[in-house]
């Protein structure tokens, strides 16, 4: 069966970084392929002439794929935007570490060819549905429930599938997806989780009493958090960008929603290798020779030549 033609590509851009070179590459490629490039009205000031600007509802209804120009934060925003209609999202790295984004600006034209020819792999990503006081927000990275003042703490009762699990007393509680497991969850001592696993991690930050270790739960479980202390003023932070109050007596539920977004992987093996290197540089306990094994063979050979000896 022939794959459908790529007719409309949406673009989501970082609010401040210079992504003009990638926008030029995208426009020139699209002109040669008879593909329309569209953006949302909210980004009209960030896109050049030749990009069709649409209302958000029209943008979501029309796009066949989306290109995210920025870092992991921009990519997360694009994924949240498309949760109601998951289409492939290609990330172009204009950021720093970049665990989600795969393609460099120099590789964009070739990646777009692969996208149009359907020569890529879809990496599904789960999100957390976090519901409080009748409002639901989505997090592809994490939800962090913490004190609203520096140095404060929270005390949260935990139930899983209606069964009381105990309580947390800590600086904050991190609810992380596999994608977000390498972020605040990892910094707090939580596990690094494969994107292929449909699980959610709960990790306390600086626990003082109660549950003091990470808990990993499957997608089917519903987590209930209750703000236990009457004088605690807390906040729930969603993917580090959206913040909602979590006042005394507040109750929230959280569950994992599998396959909420489709991330494009042009070269999954290379991306996985790069991610392992980035994690190693973030302090995984690897010796120098083990770190060298993560490098591509041509890079290892160049290093060996420069040092006059093998490094692996």
mmCIF file of C-alpha atoms in Angstrom:
data_model
loop_
_atom_site.group_PDB
_atom_site.id
_atom_site.type_symbol
_atom_site.label_atom_id
_atom_site.label_comp_id
_atom_site.label_asym_id
_atom_site.label_seq_id
_atom_site.Cartn_x
_atom_site.Cartn_y
_atom_site.Cartn_z
ATOM 1 C CA UNK A 1 0.000 0.000 0.000
ATOM 2 C CA UNK A 2 1.424 3.409 -0.986
ATOM 3 C CA UNK A 3 2.019 5.802 1.905
ATOM 4 C CA UNK A 4 0.067 9.079 1.735
ATOM 5 C CA UNK A 5 1.871 12.060 0.251
ATOM 6 C CA UNK A 6 3.309 14.632 2.615
ATOM 7 C CA UNK A 7 1.369 17.752 1.651
ATOM 8 C CA UNK A 8 1.561 20.061 4.671
ATOM 9 C CA UNK A 9 4.382 20.403 7.197
ATOM 10 C CA UNK A 10 3.898 22.440 10.334
ATOM 11 C CA UNK A 11 6.728 24.256 12.057
ATOM 12 C CA UNK A 12 7.093 25.064 15.765
ATOM 13 C CA UNK A 13 9.935 27.428 16.668
ATOM 14 C CA UNK A 14 11.856 28.350 19.801
ATOM 15 C CA UNK A 15 10.623 31.717 21.135
ATOM 16 C CA UNK A 16 14.055 33.379 21.179
ATOM 17 C CA UNK A 17 16.799 31.299 19.523
ATOM 18 C CA UNK A 18 18.024 32.119 16.015
ATOM 19 C CA UNK A 19 16.539 29.376 13.821
ATOM 20 C CA UNK A 20 16.515 31.365 10.570
ATOM 21 C CA UNK A 21 18.939 29.023 8.770
ATOM 22 C CA UNK A 22 16.709 26.023 9.471
ATOM 23 C CA UNK A 23 13.601 27.940 8.402
ATOM 24 C CA UNK A 24 15.334 28.773 5.116
ATOM 25 C CA UNK A 25 16.287 25.124 4.620
ATOM 26 C CA UNK A 26 12.711 24.046 5.323
ATOM 27 C CA UNK A 27 11.188 26.601 2.940
ATOM 28 C CA UNK A 28 13.598 25.800 0.103
ATOM 29 C CA UNK A 29 13.066 22.075 0.519
ATOM 30 C CA UNK A 30 9.275 22.497 0.627
ATOM 31 C CA UNK A 31 9.278 24.634 -2.535
ATOM 32 C CA UNK A 32 11.069 21.860 -4.415
ATOM 33 C CA UNK A 33 8.661 19.223 -3.136
ATOM 34 C CA UNK A 34 5.396 21.166 -3.581
ATOM 35 C CA UNK A 35 4.851 20.968 0.182
ATOM 36 C CA UNK A 36 3.157 23.772 2.102
ATOM 37 C CA UNK A 37 4.819 24.986 5.315
ATOM 38 C CA UNK A 38 2.426 26.299 7.965
ATOM 39 C CA UNK A 39 2.747 27.855 11.419
ATOM 40 C CA UNK A 40 0.341 28.909 14.137
ATOM 41 C CA UNK A 41 -0.855 32.479 14.532
ATOM 42 C CA UNK A 42 0.915 32.585 17.898
ATOM 43 C CA UNK A 43 4.268 32.366 16.079
ATOM 44 C CA UNK A 44 3.588 34.848 13.273
ATOM 45 C CA UNK A 45 6.416 37.134 14.435
ATOM 46 C CA UNK A 46 8.948 34.276 14.362
ATOM 47 C CA UNK A 47 8.358 32.903 10.857
ATOM 48 C CA UNK A 48 9.307 34.472 7.502
ATOM 49 C CA UNK A 49 7.225 35.247 4.448
ATOM 50 C CA UNK A 50 6.339 32.121 2.524
ATOM 51 C CA UNK A 51 5.139 30.283 5.636
ATOM 52 C CA UNK A 52 1.340 30.136 5.805
ATOM 53 C CA UNK A 53 0.027 31.315 9.181
ATOM 54 C CA UNK A 54 -3.090 29.552 10.459
ATOM 55 C CA UNK A 55 -5.325 29.611 13.484
ATOM 56 C CA UNK A 56 -4.289 26.865 15.893
ATOM 57 C CA UNK A 57 -7.326 24.663 15.166
ATOM 58 C CA UNK A 58 -6.656 24.832 11.409
ATOM 59 C CA UNK A 59 -2.954 24.132 11.972
ATOM 60 C CA UNK A 60 -3.750 20.985 13.980
ATOM 61 C CA UNK A 61 -6.310 19.788 11.441
ATOM 62 C CA UNK A 62 -4.066 20.198 8.385
ATOM 63 C CA UNK A 63 -0.524 19.164 9.298
ATOM 64 C CA UNK A 64 0.804 15.803 8.093
ATOM 65 C CA UNK A 65 4.010 16.220 10.113
ATOM 66 C CA UNK A 66 5.629 18.869 12.310
ATOM 67 C CA UNK A 67 9.224 20.119 12.474
ATOM 68 C CA UNK A 68 10.319 21.466 15.858
ATOM 69 C CA UNK A 69 13.167 24.005 15.740
ATOM 70 C CA UNK A 70 14.743 24.464 19.163
ATOM 71 C CA UNK A 71 15.723 22.146 21.975
ATOM 72 C CA UNK A 72 13.940 19.592 24.110
ATOM 73 C CA UNK A 73 11.631 22.266 25.559
ATOM 74 C CA UNK A 74 10.406 23.275 22.101
ATOM 75 C CA UNK A 75 9.973 19.608 21.217
ATOM 76 C CA UNK A 76 7.912 18.977 24.356
ATOM 77 C CA UNK A 77 5.715 21.946 23.479
ATOM 78 C CA UNK A 78 5.113 20.566 19.987
ATOM 79 C CA UNK A 79 4.239 17.158 21.434
ATOM 80 C CA UNK A 80 1.757 18.675 23.901
ATOM 81 C CA UNK A 81 0.227 20.734 21.090
ATOM 82 C CA UNK A 82 -0.396 17.609 19.000
ATOM 83 C CA UNK A 83 -1.690 15.297 21.701
ATOM 84 C CA UNK A 84 -5.204 15.343 20.292
ATOM 85 C CA UNK A 85 -3.968 14.353 16.835
ATOM 86 C CA UNK A 86 -0.559 12.664 17.024
ATOM 87 C CA UNK A 87 1.412 13.152 13.814
ATOM 88 C CA UNK A 88 5.159 12.583 13.355
ATOM 89 C CA UNK A 89 7.308 15.266 14.993
ATOM 90 C CA UNK A 90 10.887 15.812 13.772
ATOM 91 C CA UNK A 91 13.161 17.613 16.225
ATOM 92 C CA UNK A 92 16.003 19.858 15.013
ATOM 93 C CA UNK A 93 18.509 20.657 17.728
ATOM 94 C CA UNK A 94 19.101 24.357 18.314
ATOM 95 C CA UNK A 95 19.517 23.724 22.051
ATOM 96 C CA UNK A 96 22.161 22.215 24.317
ATOM 97 C CA UNK A 97 21.853 18.629 25.605
ATOM 98 C CA UNK A 98 18.882 17.563 23.477
ATOM 99 C CA UNK A 99 17.737 14.068 24.458
ATOM 100 C CA UNK A 100 14.535 14.298 22.401
ATOM 101 C CA UNK A 101 15.758 16.154 19.332
ATOM 102 C CA UNK A 102 17.793 14.069 16.908
ATOM 103 C CA UNK A 103 18.748 16.104 13.839
ATOM 104 C CA UNK A 104 21.296 18.928 13.615
ATOM 105 C CA UNK A 105 20.506 21.961 11.404
ATOM 106 C CA UNK A 106 23.067 20.716 8.861
ATOM 107 C CA UNK A 107 21.207 17.392 8.594
ATOM 108 C CA UNK A 108 17.742 18.897 8.161
ATOM 109 C CA UNK A 109 17.427 18.704 4.357
ATOM 110 C CA UNK A 110 18.302 15.003 4.298
ATOM 111 C CA UNK A 111 15.971 14.315 7.215
ATOM 112 C CA UNK A 112 13.123 16.034 5.375
ATOM 113 C CA UNK A 113 13.742 13.781 2.367
ATOM 114 C CA UNK A 114 13.480 10.767 4.652
ATOM 115 C CA UNK A 115 10.299 12.193 6.185
ATOM 116 C CA UNK A 116 8.661 12.676 2.765
ATOM 117 C CA UNK A 117 9.708 9.185 1.645
ATOM 118 C CA UNK A 118 8.432 7.630 4.905
ATOM 119 C CA UNK A 119 11.909 6.255 5.605
ATOM 120 C CA UNK A 120 11.915 6.775 9.344
ATOM 121 C CA UNK A 121 10.881 5.052 12.549
ATOM 122 C CA UNK A 122 8.158 6.371 14.851
ATOM 123 C CA UNK A 123 9.149 6.388 18.509
ATOM 124 C CA UNK A 124 5.928 6.606 20.549
ATOM 125 C CA UNK A 125 6.060 8.686 23.720
ATOM 126 C CA UNK A 126 3.746 8.514 26.703
ATOM 127 C CA UNK A 127 2.483 11.455 28.734
ATOM 128 C CA UNK A 128 1.099 11.897 32.231
ATOM 129 C CA UNK A 129 -2.520 13.004 32.531
ATOM 130 C CA UNK A 130 -2.584 15.062 35.734
ATOM 131 C CA UNK A 131 -6.051 16.028 36.942
ATOM 132 C CA UNK A 132 -6.775 18.448 39.752
ATOM 133 C CA UNK A 133 -10.025 20.226 40.602
ATOM 134 C CA UNK A 134 -11.645 19.151 37.329
ATOM 135 C CA UNK A 135 -8.810 20.437 35.118
ATOM 136 C CA UNK A 136 -6.457 18.068 33.273
ATOM 137 C CA UNK A 137 -2.971 18.929 32.036
ATOM 138 C CA UNK A 138 -0.551 16.769 30.050
ATOM 139 C CA UNK A 139 3.149 16.296 30.795
ATOM 140 C CA UNK A 140 5.560 14.508 28.477
ATOM 141 C CA UNK A 141 8.471 15.055 30.844
ATOM 142 C CA UNK A 142 7.280 15.316 34.427
ATOM 143 C CA UNK A 143 4.934 16.802 36.973
ATOM 144 C CA UNK A 144 6.689 18.155 40.068
ATOM 145 C CA UNK A 145 4.657 18.854 43.215
ATOM 146 C CA UNK A 146 6.699 21.006 45.562
ATOM 147 C CA UNK A 147 6.568 23.831 48.066
ATOM 148 C CA UNK A 148 5.766 27.310 46.806
ATOM 149 C CA UNK A 149 8.664 28.884 48.728
ATOM 150 C CA UNK A 150 12.387 28.025 48.714
ATOM 151 C CA UNK A 151 13.342 25.669 51.500
ATOM 152 C CA UNK A 152 9.774 24.493 52.042
ATOM 153 C CA UNK A 153 8.526 20.920 52.009
ATOM 154 C CA UNK A 154 5.358 19.033 51.131
ATOM 155 C CA UNK A 155 3.544 16.136 52.731
ATOM 156 C CA UNK A 156 1.530 14.038 50.291
ATOM 157 C CA UNK A 157 -0.587 10.960 50.919
ATOM 158 C CA UNK A 158 -0.275 8.391 48.154
ATOM 159 C CA UNK A 159 -2.896 5.957 46.879
ATOM 160 C CA UNK A 160 -2.444 3.601 43.934
ATOM 161 C CA UNK A 161 -5.551 2.016 42.450
ATOM 162 C CA UNK A 162 -7.479 2.862 45.620
ATOM 163 C CA UNK A 163 -4.929 1.280 47.953
ATOM 164 C CA UNK A 164 -3.074 3.486 50.433
ATOM 165 C CA UNK A 165 0.654 3.354 49.804
ATOM 166 C CA UNK A 166 1.838 5.608 52.612
ATOM 167 C CA UNK A 167 2.966 9.205 52.424
ATOM 168 C CA UNK A 168 5.844 11.411 51.253
ATOM 169 C CA UNK A 169 7.425 14.197 53.241
ATOM 170 C CA UNK A 170 9.999 15.783 50.980
ATOM 171 C CA UNK A 171 11.066 18.957 49.188
ATOM 172 C CA UNK A 172 9.125 17.830 46.111
ATOM 173 C CA UNK A 173 7.667 14.762 44.450
ATOM 174 C CA UNK A 174 8.541 14.071 40.808
ATOM 175 C CA UNK A 175 6.124 12.099 38.616
ATOM 176 C CA UNK A 176 8.121 11.238 35.500
ATOM 177 C CA UNK A 177 7.468 9.596 32.164
ATOM 178 C CA UNK A 178 10.224 7.489 30.573
ATOM 179 C CA UNK A 179 11.102 10.584 28.520
ATOM 180 C CA UNK A 180 11.390 12.686 31.660
ATOM 181 C CA UNK A 181 13.284 10.036 33.589
ATOM 182 C CA UNK A 182 16.596 11.575 32.445
ATOM 183 C CA UNK A 183 15.637 15.019 33.782
ATOM 184 C CA UNK A 184 14.663 16.003 37.358
ATOM 185 C CA UNK A 185 13.853 12.371 38.214
ATOM 186 C CA UNK A 186 17.434 11.328 37.360
ATOM 187 C CA UNK A 187 18.924 14.296 39.227
ATOM 188 C CA UNK A 188 16.937 13.259 42.314
ATOM 189 C CA UNK A 189 18.319 9.715 42.164
ATOM 190 C CA UNK A 190 15.456 8.119 40.254
ATOM 191 C CA UNK A 191 15.834 5.444 37.567
ATOM 192 C CA UNK A 192 16.540 6.041 33.889
ATOM 193 C CA UNK A 193 13.687 4.338 32.002
ATOM 194 C CA UNK A 194 13.611 3.162 28.391
ATOM 195 C CA UNK A 195 11.122 5.055 26.169
ATOM 196 C CA UNK A 196 9.793 1.610 25.194
ATOM 197 C CA UNK A 197 8.483 1.009 28.736
ATOM 198 C CA UNK A 198 4.948 2.214 29.498
ATOM 199 C CA UNK A 199 5.596 3.090 33.138
ATOM 200 C CA UNK A 200 5.612 6.139 35.402
ATOM 201 C CA UNK A 201 8.218 6.833 38.092
ATOM 202 C CA UNK A 202 7.481 8.601 41.399
ATOM 203 C CA UNK A 203 10.662 9.967 42.982
ATOM 204 C CA UNK A 204 10.876 12.074 46.168
ATOM 205 C CA UNK A 205 13.362 14.944 46.266
ATOM 206 C CA UNK A 206 15.264 15.142 49.586
ATOM 207 C CA UNK A 207 12.848 12.848 51.489
ATOM 208 C CA UNK A 208 12.638 13.431 55.234
ATOM 209 C CA UNK A 209 10.166 10.720 56.218
ATOM 210 C CA UNK A 210 7.601 8.395 54.714
ATOM 211 C CA UNK A 211 8.378 6.785 51.354
ATOM 212 C CA UNK A 212 12.029 7.550 50.628
ATOM 213 C CA UNK A 213 12.680 5.741 47.345
ATOM 214 C CA UNK A 214 11.389 5.703 43.776
ATOM 215 C CA UNK A 215 8.297 3.738 42.824
ATOM 216 C CA UNK A 216 7.722 2.617 39.220
ATOM 217 C CA UNK A 217 4.108 1.945 38.206
ATOM 218 C CA UNK A 218 2.520 0.552 35.009
ATOM 219 C CA UNK A 219 0.364 2.585 32.658
ATOM 220 C CA UNK A 220 -2.896 1.085 33.916
ATOM 221 C CA UNK A 221 -2.475 2.335 37.500
ATOM 222 C CA UNK A 222 -4.156 5.516 38.731
ATOM 223 C CA UNK A 223 -2.182 7.503 41.297
ATOM 224 C CA UNK A 224 -3.969 9.733 43.807
ATOM 225 C CA UNK A 225 -2.094 12.437 45.717
ATOM 226 C CA UNK A 226 -3.605 14.275 48.694
ATOM 227 C CA UNK A 227 -2.093 17.452 50.164
ATOM 228 C CA UNK A 228 -2.103 16.297 53.756
ATOM 229 C CA UNK A 229 -1.014 19.250 55.884
ATOM 230 C CA UNK A 230 -3.485 22.072 56.449
ATOM 231 C CA UNK A 231 -0.878 24.840 56.283
ATOM 232 C CA UNK A 232 1.056 23.705 53.189
ATOM 233 C CA UNK A 233 0.954 25.854 50.084
ATOM 234 C CA UNK A 234 2.358 23.842 47.195
ATOM 235 C CA UNK A 235 2.665 24.121 43.433
ATOM 236 C CA UNK A 236 2.383 21.551 40.636
ATOM 237 C CA UNK A 237 4.823 22.280 37.806
ATOM 238 C CA UNK A 238 4.115 20.626 34.442
ATOM 239 C CA UNK A 239 7.132 20.058 32.165
ATOM 240 C CA UNK A 240 8.818 22.971 33.935
ATOM 241 C CA UNK A 241 6.664 25.556 32.156
ATOM 242 C CA UNK A 242 3.087 25.505 33.470
ATOM 243 C CA UNK A 243 2.442 26.001 37.187
ATOM 244 C CA UNK A 244 -0.811 25.457 39.065
ATOM 245 C CA UNK A 245 -1.514 25.890 42.810
ATOM 246 C CA UNK A 246 -1.777 22.757 44.941
ATOM 247 C CA UNK A 247 -3.367 24.168 48.108
ATOM 248 C CA UNK A 248 -4.074 22.499 51.473
ATOM 249 C CA UNK A 249 -6.489 19.597 51.084
ATOM 250 C CA UNK A 250 -5.979 19.420 47.316
ATOM 251 C CA UNK A 251 -6.376 16.055 45.603
ATOM 252 C CA UNK A 252 -4.927 15.145 42.228
ATOM 253 C CA UNK A 253 -4.912 11.997 40.127
ATOM 254 C CA UNK A 254 -2.247 10.981 37.641
ATOM 255 C CA UNK A 255 -2.059 8.215 35.080
ATOM 256 C CA UNK A 256 0.178 7.387 32.152
ATOM 257 C CA UNK A 257 -1.251 7.762 28.648
ATOM 258 C CA UNK A 258 0.783 5.569 26.272
ATOM 259 C CA UNK A 259 1.575 6.562 22.678
ATOM 260 C CA UNK A 260 0.416 10.145 23.105
ATOM 261 C CA UNK A 261 3.013 11.489 20.653
ATOM 262 C CA UNK A 262 4.965 10.240 17.625
ATOM 263 C CA UNK A 263 8.617 11.274 17.551
ATOM 264 C CA UNK A 264 10.524 10.807 14.287
ATOM 265 C CA UNK A 265 13.736 8.799 14.474
ATOM 266 C CA UNK A 266 15.817 8.963 11.304
ATOM 267 C CA UNK A 267 18.601 6.794 12.730
ATOM 268 C CA UNK A 268 17.400 5.174 15.984
ATOM 269 C CA UNK A 269 20.695 3.415 16.709
ATOM 270 C CA UNK A 270 22.748 6.583 16.333
ATOM 271 C CA UNK A 271 20.275 8.561 18.430
ATOM 272 C CA UNK A 272 20.413 5.934 21.191
ATOM 273 C CA UNK A 273 24.200 6.012 21.111
ATOM 274 C CA UNK A 274 24.263 9.798 21.353
ATOM 275 C CA UNK A 275 21.855 9.674 24.299
ATOM 276 C CA UNK A 276 24.099 7.188 26.101
ATOM 277 C CA UNK A 277 27.064 9.507 25.609
ATOM 278 C CA UNK A 278 25.080 12.478 26.936
ATOM 279 C CA UNK A 279 24.008 10.489 29.978
ATOM 280 C CA UNK A 280 27.612 9.422 30.528
ATOM 281 C CA UNK A 281 28.672 13.049 30.477
ATOM 282 C CA UNK A 282 25.960 13.739 33.046
ATOM 283 C CA UNK A 283 27.805 11.461 35.474
ATOM 284 C CA UNK A 284 26.960 7.834 34.796
ATOM 285 C CA UNK A 285 29.666 5.703 36.461
ATOM 286 C CA UNK A 286 31.706 4.800 33.377
ATOM 287 C CA UNK A 287 35.478 4.482 33.120
ATOM 288 C CA UNK A 288 37.315 6.274 30.321
ATOM 289 C CA UNK A 289 37.642 3.146 28.203
ATOM 290 C CA UNK A 290 33.924 2.393 28.655
ATOM 291 C CA UNK A 291 33.035 5.919 27.555
ATOM 292 C CA UNK A 292 35.279 5.506 24.508
ATOM 293 C CA UNK A 293 33.285 2.420 23.503
ATOM 294 C CA UNK A 294 30.221 4.623 23.084
ATOM 295 C CA UNK A 295 31.914 6.722 20.397
ATOM 296 C CA UNK A 296 31.469 5.926 16.686
ATOM 297 C CA UNK A 297 34.243 3.719 15.320
ATOM 298 C CA UNK A 298 35.684 6.462 13.068
ATOM 299 C CA UNK A 299 35.986 8.828 16.039
ATOM 300 C CA UNK A 300 37.706 6.132 18.105
ATOM 301 C CA UNK A 301 40.165 5.516 15.272
ATOM 302 C CA UNK A 302 40.952 9.225 15.023
ATOM 303 C CA UNK A 303 41.561 9.397 18.770
ATOM 304 C CA UNK A 304 43.779 6.338 18.649
ATOM 305 C CA UNK A 305 45.792 7.839 15.805
ATOM 306 C CA UNK A 306 46.240 11.150 17.613
ATOM 307 C CA UNK A 307 47.343 9.470 20.820
ATOM 308 C CA UNK A 308 49.477 6.892 19.064
ATOM 309 C CA UNK A 309 47.682 4.068 20.810
ATOM 310 C CA UNK A 310 44.262 2.422 21.045
ATOM 311 C CA UNK A 311 41.713 3.880 23.431
ATOM 312 C CA UNK A 312 39.375 0.882 23.492
#
